[in-house]
Amino acid sequence: MEMTSLFVPVNDTDTLHIQRLFTNPEGPVVFLVHGSVENGRIFYSQSGKGWGPWLASKGYDVYAIDLRGRGKSVPPVQRGSDYGNPEAILEDIPAALAEIRSIRGADVPMHWGAHSWGGVLLQGYLARFPDSNVLSVMCFGTVRTKKVRNVKRFLNINLGYFGLGALLTGLYGYLPAKRFGFGSDNEPSTLYRQTKAWMLAERWTSPRDGYDYDQRMTECSFPPTLYLAGGADEYLAHVSDIRRHVEPLLDGQTEMWVLSQKAGNHHDYGHNDMLTHKDAPLDHFPKMLDWMKRWES
């Protein structure tokens, strides 16, 4: 398997990193977007483990983005970084897609995948820019609003992300998630505040131009979408929160799978290990590949 770093300027000061993984450079394309307080490494390791390398071993041409300031994108997040969700949707994702299409062709069909908040960003992009070349979308642990109520949600979200996160962001000028051990990467203060606001808001609108995503999502047709929920995810993307979002959308092309022993899986998976667990390539990865192939013919 080959792993190649692509560097894509997004403006005069910022450059995105995209990790390309492939055994067949002409294989079907997969574009992957990470979530909050993380980077593209959620999809791959340097030793060749994870969803991205597994897909590459099956002949897919995989592109995992590091959104602005994260991973190998430069400059890294620091005090004064002014970047939010609208920039991810309107600038970063379009720049990455343009780079992929410059390599593989303007009309190349693609599968898209996202972990956690990355799925919100992809949904936002598709609401604004419907794309007939998207074959399917896979959302791992994606939910915008969290309604579940339990002790872990209160401690980790209410006190941790909302409370301590706001304090640290005020002190450092960005959210130092990596330094304090509650994420694999840091986040700009603007992005942190906007993400927090979107998680709490009943109506999903853009702080940049007031764009009403909720309204648009009822009007447009989305590609076939698979939502994956971890059976052991107690607060980041609880099964009940994903089901509340997905149930009105279920139509044969939109599906929800719960990755749990009760559903026939080897384990009750959590928020991250549905992608990183050593047994995932023998458990649900092959089933997901079969689901993807349904939309390639």
Short mmCIF file of N, CA and C in Angstrom, two decimals, residues 38 41 70 80 92 99 128 141 143 159 177 184 230 244 251 266:
data_model
loop_
_atom_site.label_atom_id
_atom_site.label_comp_id
_atom_site.label_asym_id
_atom_site.label_seq_id
_atom_site.Cartn_x
_atom_site.Cartn_y
_atom_site.Cartn_z
N GLU A 38 -10.01 16.24 16.70
CA GLU A 38 -9.24 15.14 16.13
C GLU A 38 -8.73 15.55 14.76
N ARG A 41 -6.10 11.15 11.25
CA ARG A 41 -5.54 9.89 11.73
C ARG A 41 -6.57 8.98 12.39
N ARG A 70 -5.26 21.25 11.75
CA ARG A 70 -5.17 19.95 12.41
C ARG A 70 -4.23 19.01 11.67
N GLY A 80 -5.30 33.06 18.19
CA GLY A 80 -5.56 33.94 17.06
C GLY A 80 -6.05 33.24 15.82
N ASP A 92 -12.66 24.48 3.06
CA ASP A 92 -11.79 23.31 3.19
C ASP A 92 -12.28 22.13 2.36
N GLU A 99 -8.92 19.10 -5.34
CA GLU A 99 -7.63 18.41 -5.47
C GLU A 99 -7.83 16.96 -5.91
N ARG A 128 -25.83 22.54 0.82
CA ARG A 128 -25.54 23.71 -0.01
C ARG A 128 -25.21 23.34 -1.45
N GLY A 141 -20.86 7.55 14.09
CA GLY A 141 -21.08 8.29 15.32
C GLY A 141 -21.38 9.76 15.09
N VAL A 143 -23.89 12.95 15.08
CA VAL A 143 -25.12 13.56 15.56
C VAL A 143 -24.81 15.02 15.87
N LEU A 159 -20.01 19.51 31.92
CA LEU A 159 -18.91 20.04 32.72
C LEU A 159 -17.60 20.10 31.93
N ALA A 177 -7.18 20.77 23.41
CA ALA A 177 -7.69 19.42 23.69
C ALA A 177 -6.57 18.39 23.78
N SER A 184 -7.39 14.32 20.17
CA SER A 184 -6.10 14.08 19.51
C SER A 184 -5.57 15.31 18.81
N GLY A 230 -22.32 3.34 17.81
CA GLY A 230 -21.64 2.41 18.69
C GLY A 230 -22.54 2.01 19.85
N ARG A 244 -33.02 9.21 16.77
CA ARG A 244 -33.95 10.35 16.71
C ARG A 244 -33.75 11.15 15.43
N ASP A 251 -35.51 5.20 4.36
CA ASP A 251 -36.30 5.07 3.13
C ASP A 251 -35.77 3.99 2.19
N HIS A 266 -19.04 -8.53 17.16
CA HIS A 266 -18.15 -9.16 18.13
C HIS A 266 -18.11 -8.40 19.45
#
